[in-house]
C-alpha cells in the first residue's frame, strides 16, 4: 500500500466538500453564532463577522488545505515535511492541543442538545418554562457529564472506522435536512408578532458599536471557530484530498455553506427571541438557543416534533464537527508516533473526557466552576473564550506567516494550481496571506491581550 492509501482519502470531490462543510457546520453556526451576535450587539457583529470570513478566513482555509494536500500529513508532520529542520511544526502542535481543548467543551454542549431531543419529543420543552428547564437541567452534573461522555463515545465510534466510511457517510445524510428544517423554522419565526424588532436588531447596524474592539476580536474568533480554522483540521482534511480536485472551488463551497447556515440560524433565533416580551439577547449567554427556541416550537402545530427533529439534526451536525476535532490529535498520533488508529482514538477520547468534566459542571452543578473566582465566568465559557478567541486566531496568524513567508506563496500556488486547477485571484490571495492576514489578525490579537 502506498502511504496515501494507508491514510485513506475522500471518495470524490463532493465527498470532500461534504466532509469539510460537515466539520465547519455545527454548534458554532447554530449555537455559537446567534449567541455571539447577541452578546456583541447585533448587526454590527454580523458585518464584522462577514468581513473576517471573506477577507481573512477564506484565504487561510485555502492555505490550510494546500499545506495538507502538499504534505499528505496531519498538521505537525505537514510542517515538518514542508519545512524540514525548522521549528514551524510547533504551529501544528498548538492545533493538536486546541483539538482536545475545543472538543472538551463542545462535547458538553452537544450533550445538552441530545437531552433537548428528548425534552422536545416528550413535550417537557413546551410545558415547562424554558429558562427554568435549562437552569435545572444544566445544574445536574452527573447527567450533563454522562451526556458529554455519550457524545465522545459516538465520536470515537465513527473515527474507529477510519476516514472515508465514517466521516463521509455521516456528512452526506444530514446537511440537506438541516438546511431545509432551518428554512421552515425561519419562515415560522418571521411571522411571529415582534419578529420585525428581531430583524432590525439583526440587520440594522448601530454605528455607536462599530469601534468596539471586543466585537472585532470575538467576531474573528467566531469566524475561525465556525470554519474549523487555525488548528489544522483543514490541514488534516486537505491531506485526504485528491490532487485532481480544485482547492479554491472546494474552499469557496465550504465558506458559502457555512456562512449561509450561520446567517439562517440568526433568522430563526432573533425574530423568535424578540417575540418574547422583555427579551434581551445579551443576557441569555450560553443558554440563548435553549431558551428561545422552545418558545418557537411552542407556537407551531406539532411543535414538539419540529423541536425533536431540529435538536436531532443539531446533534448530527455537532457529530460531524466533533469527529474533525478528534481527528487532529488522532492523526497526529498515527502519523508521527506510529500508533494504531484504535489506540489513538481510545487515548485521546479518554483525555478529552477528563477535561470535559469541569465544563459539564460549570453551569450550576459546581458553584466554584460556574463562577470562577476572580474571572466572573464559568469554566466552559472560559474554555470557549481562550480556545476560540486566542488559540485559533493565533494558529491562523502563524499559519499565514508559514505559508506567506517560510513555505512561500509560489510553492503554495503550485499546489493550488495542481493538475491545471483553476485559481482565480491568485495574486490577491497571495497579498491577503502575506499582508492582510498577519497584520489584521496580529493586531486584533494584540488588542485583545492588551485590552
Ligand atoms: N466548526 C465547528 C462548528 O462551527 O461547530 C467547530 C469546530 C470544528 C472548530 C473543528 C474547530 C475545528 F477544528
CSV table of C-alpha atoms and ligand atoms in Angstrom, one decimal:
chain,number,residue,atom,x,y,z
A,1,UNK,CA,0.0,0.0,0.0
A,2,UNK,CA,1.3,3.5,-0.7
A,3,UNK,CA,1.3,5.9,2.1
A,4,UNK,CA,-1.7,7.7,0.7
A,5,UNK,CA,-3.8,4.6,0.5
A,6,UNK,CA,-2.8,3.7,4.1
A,7,UNK,CA,-4.1,7.0,5.4
A,8,UNK,CA,-7.3,6.9,3.4
A,9,UNK,CA,-8.7,9.6,1.2
A,10,UNK,CA,-12.1,11.1,0.2
A,11,UNK,CA,-14.0,9.1,-2.4
A,12,UNK,CA,-14.9,12.1,-4.6
A,13,UNK,CA,-14.8,15.9,-4.7
A,14,UNK,CA,-18.3,16.1,-3.4
A,15,UNK,CA,-17.2,13.8,-0.6
A,16,UNK,CA,-14.6,16.2,0.4
A,17,UNK,CA,-16.9,19.2,0.3
A,18,UNK,CA,-19.5,17.5,2.4
A,19,UNK,CA,-17.0,16.3,4.9
A,20,UNK,CA,-15.3,19.7,5.2
A,21,UNK,CA,-18.6,21.5,5.4
A,22,UNK,CA,-19.7,18.9,7.9
A,23,UNK,CA,-16.7,19.9,10.1
A,24,UNK,CA,-17.4,23.6,9.6
A,25,UNK,CA,-21.2,23.4,10.1
A,26,UNK,CA,-22.0,22.6,13.7
A,27,UNK,CA,-22.8,24.1,17.1
A,28,UNK,CA,-20.6,27.1,16.0
A,29,UNK,CA,-23.2,28.1,13.4
A,30,UNK,CA,-26.4,27.4,15.3
A,31,UNK,CA,-25.5,27.8,19.0
A,32,UNK,CA,-22.3,30.0,18.8
A,33,UNK,CA,-23.2,32.5,16.1
A,34,UNK,CA,-26.5,33.7,17.5
A,35,UNK,CA,-25.1,33.7,21.0
A,36,UNK,CA,-22.2,35.9,20.0
A,37,UNK,CA,-24.4,38.2,17.8
A,38,UNK,CA,-26.5,38.6,21.0
A,39,UNK,CA,-23.5,39.4,23.2
A,40,UNK,CA,-21.8,41.6,20.6
A,41,UNK,CA,-24.7,43.9,19.9
A,42,UNK,CA,-26.5,42.6,16.8
A,43,UNK,CA,-25.9,43.8,13.2
A,44,UNK,CA,-22.5,45.3,13.7
A,45,UNK,CA,-21.2,42.0,14.8
A,46,UNK,CA,-22.7,40.4,11.7
A,47,UNK,CA,-21.0,42.8,9.4
A,48,UNK,CA,-17.6,42.5,11.1
A,49,UNK,CA,-18.0,38.7,11.1
A,50,UNK,CA,-18.7,38.7,7.3
A,51,UNK,CA,-15.6,40.8,6.7
A,52,UNK,CA,-13.5,38.4,8.8
A,53,UNK,CA,-14.9,35.4,6.9
A,54,UNK,CA,-14.2,36.6,3.4
A,55,UNK,CA,-11.0,38.7,3.9
A,56,UNK,CA,-9.2,36.6,6.5
A,57,UNK,CA,-10.6,33.2,6.9
A,58,UNK,CA,-11.3,32.2,3.3
A,59,UNK,CA,-7.7,32.7,2.2
A,60,UNK,CA,-6.5,30.9,5.3
A,61,UNK,CA,-8.8,28.0,4.6
A,62,UNK,CA,-7.2,27.6,1.1
A,63,UNK,CA,-3.7,27.9,2.7
A,64,UNK,CA,-4.5,25.1,5.2
A,65,UNK,CA,-5.9,22.8,2.5
A,66,UNK,CA,-2.8,23.4,0.3
A,67,UNK,CA,-0.4,22.6,3.2
A,68,UNK,CA,-2.3,19.4,4.0
A,69,UNK,CA,-2.5,18.2,0.4
A,70,UNK,CA,1.1,19.1,-0.5
A,71,UNK,CA,2.4,17.2,2.5
A,72,UNK,CA,-0.1,14.4,2.9
A,73,UNK,CA,0.3,14.7,6.6
A,74,UNK,CA,-1.6,16.0,9.6
A,75,UNK,CA,-0.5,19.4,11.0
A,76,UNK,CA,2.7,18.6,12.9
A,77,UNK,CA,4.1,16.3,10.2
A,78,UNK,CA,2.9,18.6,7.4
A,79,UNK,CA,5.1,21.4,8.6
A,80,UNK,CA,7.9,19.0,9.3
A,81,UNK,CA,7.7,17.8,5.7
A,82,UNK,CA,7.3,21.2,4.0
A,83,UNK,CA,9.9,23.0,6.2
A,84,UNK,CA,12.4,20.4,7.4
A,85,UNK,CA,14.9,21.4,10.1
A,86,UNK,CA,12.7,24.3,11.3
A,87,UNK,CA,10.5,24.7,14.4
A,88,UNK,CA,7.4,25.6,12.5
A,89,UNK,CA,5.9,22.2,13.4
A,90,UNK,CA,5.1,23.9,16.8
A,91,UNK,CA,2.1,25.6,14.9
A,92,UNK,CA,0.8,22.1,14.3
A,93,UNK,CA,1.3,21.1,17.9
A,94,UNK,CA,-0.8,24.0,19.0
A,95,UNK,CA,-3.5,22.7,16.8
A,96,UNK,CA,-3.3,19.2,18.4
A,97,UNK,CA,-3.8,20.8,21.8
A,98,UNK,CA,-6.7,23.0,20.5
A,99,UNK,CA,-8.4,19.9,19.2
A,100,UNK,CA,-8.6,18.4,22.6
A,101,UNK,CA,-9.4,21.7,24.3
A,102,UNK,CA,-12.2,22.6,22.0
A,103,UNK,CA,-13.7,19.1,21.9
A,104,UNK,CA,-13.8,19.1,25.7
A,105,UNK,CA,-16.4,21.9,25.9
A,106,UNK,CA,-18.0,21.2,22.6
A,107,UNK,CA,-19.0,17.7,23.7
A,108,UNK,CA,-20.8,19.2,26.7
A,109,UNK,CA,-23.0,21.5,24.6
A,110,UNK,CA,-23.6,18.7,22.1
A,111,UNK,CA,-24.7,16.7,25.1
A,112,UNK,CA,-27.2,19.4,26.1
A,113,UNK,CA,-28.5,19.2,22.6
A,114,UNK,CA,-29.0,15.5,22.9
A,115,UNK,CA,-31.1,16.0,26.0
A,116,UNK,CA,-33.2,18.5,24.2
A,117,UNK,CA,-34.2,15.9,21.6
A,118,UNK,CA,-35.8,14.0,24.5
A,119,UNK,CA,-37.3,17.1,26.1
A,120,UNK,CA,-38.9,18.1,22.8
A,121,UNK,CA,-40.2,14.7,21.9
A,122,UNK,CA,-41.6,14.1,25.4
A,123,UNK,CA,-43.4,17.5,25.5
A,124,UNK,CA,-41.4,18.8,28.5
A,125,UNK,CA,-39.9,21.5,26.4
A,126,UNK,CA,-43.2,23.2,25.8
A,127,UNK,CA,-44.8,22.6,29.1
A,128,UNK,CA,-42.0,23.8,31.5
A,129,UNK,CA,-40.8,27.5,31.2
A,130,UNK,CA,-37.7,27.4,29.0
A,131,UNK,CA,-35.4,29.3,31.3
A,132,UNK,CA,-36.3,27.2,34.3
A,133,UNK,CA,-35.8,23.9,32.4
A,134,UNK,CA,-32.4,25.0,31.1
A,135,UNK,CA,-31.2,26.1,34.5
A,136,UNK,CA,-32.4,23.0,36.3
A,137,UNK,CA,-31.1,20.6,33.6
A,138,UNK,CA,-27.6,22.1,33.3
A,139,UNK,CA,-27.2,22.1,37.1
A,140,UNK,CA,-27.5,18.3,37.0
A,141,UNK,CA,-23.8,17.4,36.9
A,142,UNK,CA,-23.9,13.6,36.6
A,143,UNK,CA,-26.5,13.9,33.8
A,144,UNK,CA,-24.6,16.6,31.8
A,145,UNK,CA,-21.3,14.7,32.3
A,146,UNK,CA,-22.8,11.5,31.2
A,147,UNK,CA,-24.3,13.1,28.1
A,148,UNK,CA,-20.9,14.6,27.1
A,149,UNK,CA,-19.5,11.1,27.5
A,150,UNK,CA,-22.1,9.7,25.1
A,151,UNK,CA,-21.2,12.3,22.5
A,152,UNK,CA,-17.5,11.5,22.9
A,153,UNK,CA,-18.2,7.8,22.6
A,154,UNK,CA,-20.3,8.3,19.5
A,155,UNK,CA,-17.4,10.4,18.0
A,156,UNK,CA,-14.9,7.8,18.8
A,157,UNK,CA,-17.1,5.1,17.3
A,158,UNK,CA,-17.2,6.9,14.0
A,159,UNK,CA,-13.5,7.6,13.9
A,160,UNK,CA,-12.8,4.0,14.8
A,161,UNK,CA,-13.9,3.0,11.3
A,162,UNK,CA,-11.4,5.3,9.5
A,163,UNK,CA,-11.7,8.3,7.3
A,164,UNK,CA,-14.0,7.6,4.4
A,165,UNK,CA,-16.5,5.2,5.6
A,166,UNK,CA,-17.2,7.1,8.8
A,167,UNK,CA,-16.9,10.7,8.0
A,168,UNK,CA,-18.2,10.9,4.5
A,169,UNK,CA,-21.3,8.9,5.2
A,170,UNK,CA,-22.2,10.8,8.3
A,171,UNK,CA,-22.0,14.2,6.4
A,172,UNK,CA,-23.8,13.2,3.3
A,173,UNK,CA,-27.1,12.3,5.0
A,174,UNK,CA,-27.8,15.2,7.4
A,175,UNK,CA,-26.8,18.5,5.9
A,176,UNK,CA,-29.6,19.0,3.4
A,177,UNK,CA,-32.1,18.0,6.0
A,178,UNK,CA,-30.7,20.6,8.5
A,179,UNK,CA,-30.9,23.3,5.8
A,180,UNK,CA,-34.5,22.6,5.0
A,181,UNK,CA,-35.6,22.5,8.6
A,182,UNK,CA,-33.8,25.8,9.3
A,183,UNK,CA,-35.7,27.4,6.4
A,184,UNK,CA,-39.0,26.1,7.8
A,185,UNK,CA,-38.2,27.4,11.2
A,186,UNK,CA,-37.1,30.8,9.9
A,187,UNK,CA,-40.4,31.1,7.9
A,188,UNK,CA,-42.3,30.4,11.1
A,189,UNK,CA,-40.2,32.8,13.3
A,190,UNK,CA,-40.5,35.6,10.8
A,191,UNK,CA,-44.3,35.6,11.1
A,192,UNK,CA,-44.4,35.8,14.9
A,193,UNK,CA,-45.6,39.1,16.5
A,194,UNK,CA,-42.5,41.1,17.3
A,195,UNK,CA,-40.4,39.5,14.7
A,196,UNK,CA,-39.6,42.8,13.0
A,197,UNK,CA,-37.8,44.1,16.1
A,198,UNK,CA,-35.6,41.0,15.9
A,199,UNK,CA,-34.9,41.6,12.2
A,200,UNK,CA,-34.0,45.2,12.9
A,201,UNK,CA,-31.6,44.1,15.7
A,202,UNK,CA,-30.0,41.5,13.4
A,203,UNK,CA,-29.7,43.6,10.2
A,204,UNK,CA,-29.6,47.3,11.1
A,205,UNK,CA,-26.2,48.2,12.5
A,206,UNK,CA,-25.9,50.5,15.5
A,207,UNK,CA,-23.0,52.8,14.4
A,208,UNK,CA,-22.0,53.5,18.0
A,209,UNK,CA,-20.8,49.9,18.4
A,210,UNK,CA,-18.7,49.9,15.3
A,211,UNK,CA,-15.5,50.7,17.0
A,212,UNK,CA,-15.8,48.3,19.9
A,213,UNK,CA,-12.6,46.3,19.7
A,214,UNK,CA,-14.2,43.4,21.7
A,215,UNK,CA,-16.7,42.9,18.9
A,216,UNK,CA,-13.9,42.6,16.3
A,217,UNK,CA,-11.9,40.1,18.4
A,218,UNK,CA,-14.9,37.9,19.1
A,219,UNK,CA,-16.1,38.1,15.5
A,220,UNK,CA,-12.7,37.0,14.3
A,221,UNK,CA,-12.6,34.1,16.8
A,222,UNK,CA,-16.1,33.1,15.9
A,223,UNK,CA,-15.2,33.1,12.2
A,224,UNK,CA,-12.2,30.8,12.8
A,225,UNK,CA,-14.2,28.5,15.0
A,226,UNK,CA,-17.1,28.3,12.6
A,227,UNK,CA,-14.8,27.4,9.6
A,228,UNK,CA,-12.8,25.0,11.7
A,229,UNK,CA,-9.6,27.0,11.1
A,230,UNK,CA,-6.5,27.8,13.0
A,231,UNK,CA,-5.9,24.4,14.5
A,232,UNK,CA,-5.0,22.2,11.5
A,233,UNK,CA,-8.4,20.5,11.0
A,234,UNK,CA,-8.4,21.7,7.4
A,235,UNK,CA,-4.7,20.7,7.0
A,236,UNK,CA,-5.7,17.2,8.0
A,237,UNK,CA,-8.8,17.2,5.8
A,238,UNK,CA,-6.7,18.6,2.9
A,239,UNK,CA,-4.3,15.8,3.4
A,240,UNK,CA,-7.1,13.4,2.4
A,241,UNK,CA,-7.9,15.4,-0.7
A,242,UNK,CA,-7.2,14.3,-4.3
A,243,UNK,CA,-4.8,16.4,-6.4
A,244,UNK,CA,-7.3,16.4,-9.2
A,245,UNK,CA,-9.8,18.5,-7.2
A,246,UNK,CA,-9.6,22.3,-7.0
A,247,UNK,CA,-8.9,23.6,-3.6
A,248,UNK,CA,-10.2,27.1,-4.4
A,249,UNK,CA,-13.6,25.7,-5.5
A,250,UNK,CA,-13.8,23.4,-2.5
A,251,UNK,CA,-12.9,26.2,-0.1
A,252,UNK,CA,-15.5,28.5,-1.7
A,253,UNK,CA,-18.2,25.9,-1.2
A,254,UNK,CA,-17.3,25.4,2.4
A,255,UNK,CA,-17.3,29.1,3.2
A,256,UNK,CA,-20.6,29.8,1.4
A,257,UNK,CA,-22.4,26.8,3.0
A,258,UNK,CA,-21.1,27.5,6.5
A,259,UNK,CA,-21.9,31.2,6.3
A,260,UNK,CA,-25.4,30.6,4.9
A,261,UNK,CA,-26.2,28.2,7.8
A,262,UNK,CA,-25.0,30.7,10.4
A,263,UNK,CA,-26.9,33.6,8.9
A,264,UNK,CA,-30.0,31.4,8.6
A,265,UNK,CA,-29.8,30.5,12.3
A,266,UNK,CA,-29.9,34.2,13.1
A,267,UNK,CA,-33.1,34.5,11.1
A,268,UNK,CA,-34.6,31.8,13.3
A,269,UNK,CA,-33.3,32.9,16.7
A,270,UNK,CA,-33.7,36.7,16.7
A,271,UNK,CA,-37.3,37.0,15.3
A,272,UNK,CA,-38.3,34.2,17.7
A,273,UNK,CA,-36.4,35.8,20.6
A,274,UNK,CA,-37.9,39.3,20.1
A,275,UNK,CA,-41.4,37.8,20.0
A,276,UNK,CA,-40.9,37.1,23.8
A,277,UNK,CA,-41.8,40.1,25.9
A,278,UNK,CA,-38.8,41.5,27.7
A,279,UNK,CA,-36.3,39.5,25.7
A,280,UNK,CA,-32.7,40.7,26.0
A,281,UNK,CA,-30.3,38.9,23.6
A,282,UNK,CA,-27.2,40.0,25.6
A,283,UNK,CA,-28.3,38.5,28.9
A,284,UNK,CA,-29.1,35.0,27.7
A,285,UNK,CA,-25.5,33.9,27.3
A,286,UNK,CA,-24.7,30.3,26.6
A,287,UNK,CA,-28.4,29.3,27.0
A,288,UNK,CA,-29.7,31.6,24.3
A,289,UNK,CA,-30.9,29.0,21.8
A,290,UNK,CA,-32.1,26.6,24.5
A,291,UNK,CA,-34.3,29.3,26.0
A,292,UNK,CA,-35.6,31.0,22.8
A,293,UNK,CA,-36.3,28.0,20.5
A,294,UNK,CA,-38.7,26.2,22.8
A,295,UNK,CA,-41.0,29.2,22.6
A,296,UNK,CA,-40.8,29.0,18.8
A,297,UNK,CA,-41.7,25.3,18.8
A,298,UNK,CA,-44.5,26.0,21.3
A,299,UNK,CA,-46.0,28.4,18.7
A,300,UNK,CA,-46.1,25.7,15.9
A,301,UNK,CA,-48.7,23.0,15.4
A,302,UNK,CA,-46.8,19.7,16.0
A,303,UNK,CA,-44.0,21.8,17.6
A,304,UNK,CA,-42.7,19.0,19.7
A,305,UNK,CA,-41.9,17.1,16.5
A,306,UNK,CA,-40.2,20.1,14.9
A,307,UNK,CA,-38.2,20.5,18.1
A,308,UNK,CA,-37.1,16.9,18.3
A,309,UNK,CA,-36.1,16.9,14.6
A,310,UNK,CA,-34.3,20.2,15.0
A,311,UNK,CA,-32.2,19.1,18.0
A,312,UNK,CA,-31.6,15.7,16.5
A,313,UNK,CA,-30.1,17.3,13.3
A,314,UNK,CA,-28.1,19.6,15.5
A,315,UNK,CA,-26.7,16.6,17.3
A,316,UNK,CA,-25.7,15.1,14.0
A,317,UNK,CA,-24.2,18.4,12.8
A,318,UNK,CA,-22.3,18.5,16.0
A,319,UNK,CA,-21.0,15.0,15.5
A,320,UNK,CA,-19.6,15.8,12.1
A,321,UNK,CA,-17.7,18.6,13.8
A,322,UNK,CA,-16.6,16.5,16.8
A,323,UNK,CA,-15.1,13.9,14.6
A,324,UNK,CA,-13.0,16.5,12.9
A,325,UNK,CA,-11.8,17.9,16.2
A,326,UNK,CA,-10.9,14.4,17.4
A,327,UNK,CA,-9.3,13.5,14.1
A,328,UNK,CA,-6.5,16.1,14.5
A,329,UNK,CA,-4.9,14.7,17.6
A,330,UNK,CA,-5.6,11.1,16.4
A,331,UNK,CA,-4.0,11.7,13.0
A,332,UNK,CA,-1.0,13.2,14.8
A,333,UNK,CA,-0.5,10.1,17.0
A,334,UNK,CA,-0.9,7.9,13.9
A,335,UNK,CA,1.3,9.8,11.6
A,336,UNK,CA,4.1,11.0,14.0
A,337,UNK,CA,4.2,8.3,16.6
A,338,UNK,CA,3.1,5.2,14.7
A,339,UNK,CA,0.1,4.5,17.0
A,340,UNK,CA,-2.7,2.3,15.6
A,341,UNK,CA,-5.9,4.2,14.9
A,342,UNK,CA,-7.8,2.3,17.7
A,343,UNK,CA,-5.2,3.1,20.3
A,344,UNK,CA,-5.1,6.8,19.4
A,345,UNK,CA,-8.9,7.1,19.4
A,346,UNK,CA,-9.2,5.5,22.8
A,347,UNK,CA,-6.4,7.5,24.4
A,348,UNK,CA,-7.5,10.9,23.1
A,349,UNK,CA,-11.1,10.3,23.9
A,350,UNK,CA,-10.3,9.4,27.5
A,351,UNK,CA,-8.1,12.5,27.9
A,352,UNK,CA,-10.8,14.7,26.4
A,353,UNK,CA,-13.4,13.3,28.8
A,354,UNK,CA,-11.3,14.2,31.8
A,355,UNK,CA,-11.1,17.8,30.5
A,356,UNK,CA,-14.8,17.9,29.7
A,357,UNK,CA,-15.9,17.2,33.2
A,358,UNK,CA,-15.2,20.6,34.7
A,359,UNK,CA,-17.0,22.2,31.7
A,360,UNK,CA,-20.0,19.9,32.3
A,361,UNK,CA,-20.1,21.0,36.0
A,362,UNK,CA,-19.8,24.7,35.2
A,363,UNK,CA,-23.4,25.6,34.6
A,364,UNK,CA,-24.8,25.3,38.0
A,365,UNK,CA,-23.6,21.9,39.3
A,366,UNK,CA,-20.5,23.3,41.0
A,367,UNK,CA,-20.6,26.9,42.3
A,368,UNK,CA,-16.9,27.4,42.0
A,369,UNK,CA,-16.7,26.2,38.4
A,370,UNK,CA,-19.9,28.1,37.5
A,371,UNK,CA,-18.3,31.4,38.6
A,372,UNK,CA,-14.6,31.1,38.6
A,373,UNK,CA,-13.1,33.2,41.4
A,374,UNK,CA,-11.8,36.5,40.0
A,375,UNK,CA,-12.9,35.8,36.4
A,376,UNK,CA,-16.7,36.3,36.6
A,377,UNK,CA,-17.3,33.5,34.2
A,378,UNK,CA,-17.8,29.7,34.2
A,379,UNK,CA,-15.2,27.1,33.2
A,380,UNK,CA,-17.0,26.3,30.0
A,381,UNK,CA,-17.2,30.0,29.0
A,382,UNK,CA,-13.5,30.4,29.8
A,383,UNK,CA,-12.5,27.4,27.6
A,384,UNK,CA,-14.6,28.7,24.7
A,385,UNK,CA,-13.1,32.2,25.2
A,386,UNK,CA,-9.5,31.0,25.4
A,387,UNK,CA,-9.6,28.5,22.6
A,388,UNK,CA,-11.8,30.4,20.1
A,389,UNK,CA,-10.7,33.9,20.6
A,390,UNK,CA,-7.0,33.4,21.3
A,391,UNK,CA,-5.7,29.9,20.3
A,392,UNK,CA,-7.4,29.7,16.9
A,393,UNK,CA,-6.5,33.2,15.6
A,394,UNK,CA,-3.0,32.6,16.9
A,395,UNK,CA,-2.8,29.4,14.9
A,396,UNK,CA,-4.2,31.3,11.9
A,397,UNK,CA,-1.7,34.2,12.1
A,398,UNK,CA,1.2,31.7,12.4
A,399,UNK,CA,-0.1,29.7,9.5
A,400,UNK,CA,-0.3,32.8,7.3
A,401,UNK,CA,3.3,33.6,8.2
A,402,UNK,CA,4.3,30.0,7.5
A,403,UNK,CA,2.6,29.9,4.1
A,404,UNK,CA,3.3,33.5,3.1
A,405,UNK,CA,7.0,33.6,4.1
A,406,UNK,CA,8.5,30.3,5.1
A,407,UNK,CA,7.0,27.8,2.7
A,408,UNK,CA,6.3,30.7,0.2
A,409,UNK,CA,3.4,31.9,-1.9
A,410,UNK,CA,4.9,30.3,-5.0
A,411,UNK,CA,5.1,26.8,-3.6
A,412,UNK,CA,1.5,27.2,-2.2
A,413,UNK,CA,0.3,28.5,-5.6
A,414,UNK,CA,1.8,25.5,-7.3
A,415,UNK,CA,-0.3,23.3,-5.0
A,416,UNK,CA,-3.4,25.3,-5.5
A,417,UNK,CA,-2.9,25.1,-9.3
A,418,UNK,CA,-2.0,21.4,-9.3
A,419,UNK,CA,-3.1,19.5,-12.4
A,420,UNK,CA,-4.3,22.6,-14.1
A,421,UNK,CA,-6.9,23.5,-11.4
A,422,UNK,CA,-8.4,27.0,-11.7
A,423,UNK,CA,-7.2,29.5,-9.2
A,424,UNK,CA,-8.8,32.9,-9.9
A,425,UNK,CA,-7.4,35.8,-8.0
A,426,UNK,CA,-4.0,34.2,-7.2
A,427,UNK,CA,-2.3,37.5,-6.7
A,428,UNK,CA,-5.0,38.8,-4.4
A,429,UNK,CA,-4.8,35.6,-2.4
A,430,UNK,CA,-1.0,35.9,-2.0
A,431,UNK,CA,-1.4,39.5,-0.9
A,432,UNK,CA,-4.1,38.6,1.7
A,433,UNK,CA,-2.0,35.8,3.1
A,434,UNK,CA,1.3,37.8,3.2
A,435,UNK,CA,0.0,41.1,4.4
A,436,UNK,CA,-3.6,41.4,5.4
A,437,UNK,CA,-3.9,38.2,7.5
A,438,UNK,CA,-0.8,38.7,9.6
A,439,UNK,CA,-1.4,42.4,10.2
A,440,UNK,CA,-5.2,42.1,10.8
A,441,UNK,CA,-5.1,39.0,13.0
A,442,UNK,CA,-1.9,40.1,14.8
A,443,UNK,CA,-3.4,43.5,15.5
A,444,UNK,CA,-6.7,42.1,16.8
A,445,UNK,CA,-5.0,39.6,19.0
A,446,UNK,CA,-2.7,42.1,20.4
A,447,UNK,CA,-5.6,44.4,21.1
A,448,UNK,CA,-7.5,41.6,22.8
A,449,UNK,CA,-4.5,40.7,25.0
A,450,UNK,CA,-3.7,44.3,26.0
A,451,UNK,CA,-7.4,45.3,26.3
B,1,LIG,N1,-16.6,24.5,13.0
B,1,LIG,C1,-17.3,23.8,14.1
B,1,LIG,C2,-18.6,24.5,14.4
B,1,LIG,O1,-18.8,25.6,13.9
B,1,LIG,O2,-19.4,23.9,15.2
B,1,LIG,C3,-16.4,23.6,15.3
B,1,LIG,C4,-15.0,23.2,15.1
B,1,LIG,C5,-14.8,22.0,14.4
B,1,LIG,C6,-14.0,24.1,15.3
B,1,LIG,C7,-13.5,21.7,14.1
B,1,LIG,C8,-12.7,23.8,15.0
B,1,LIG,C9,-12.4,22.6,14.4
B,1,LIG,F1,-11.2,22.3,14.1
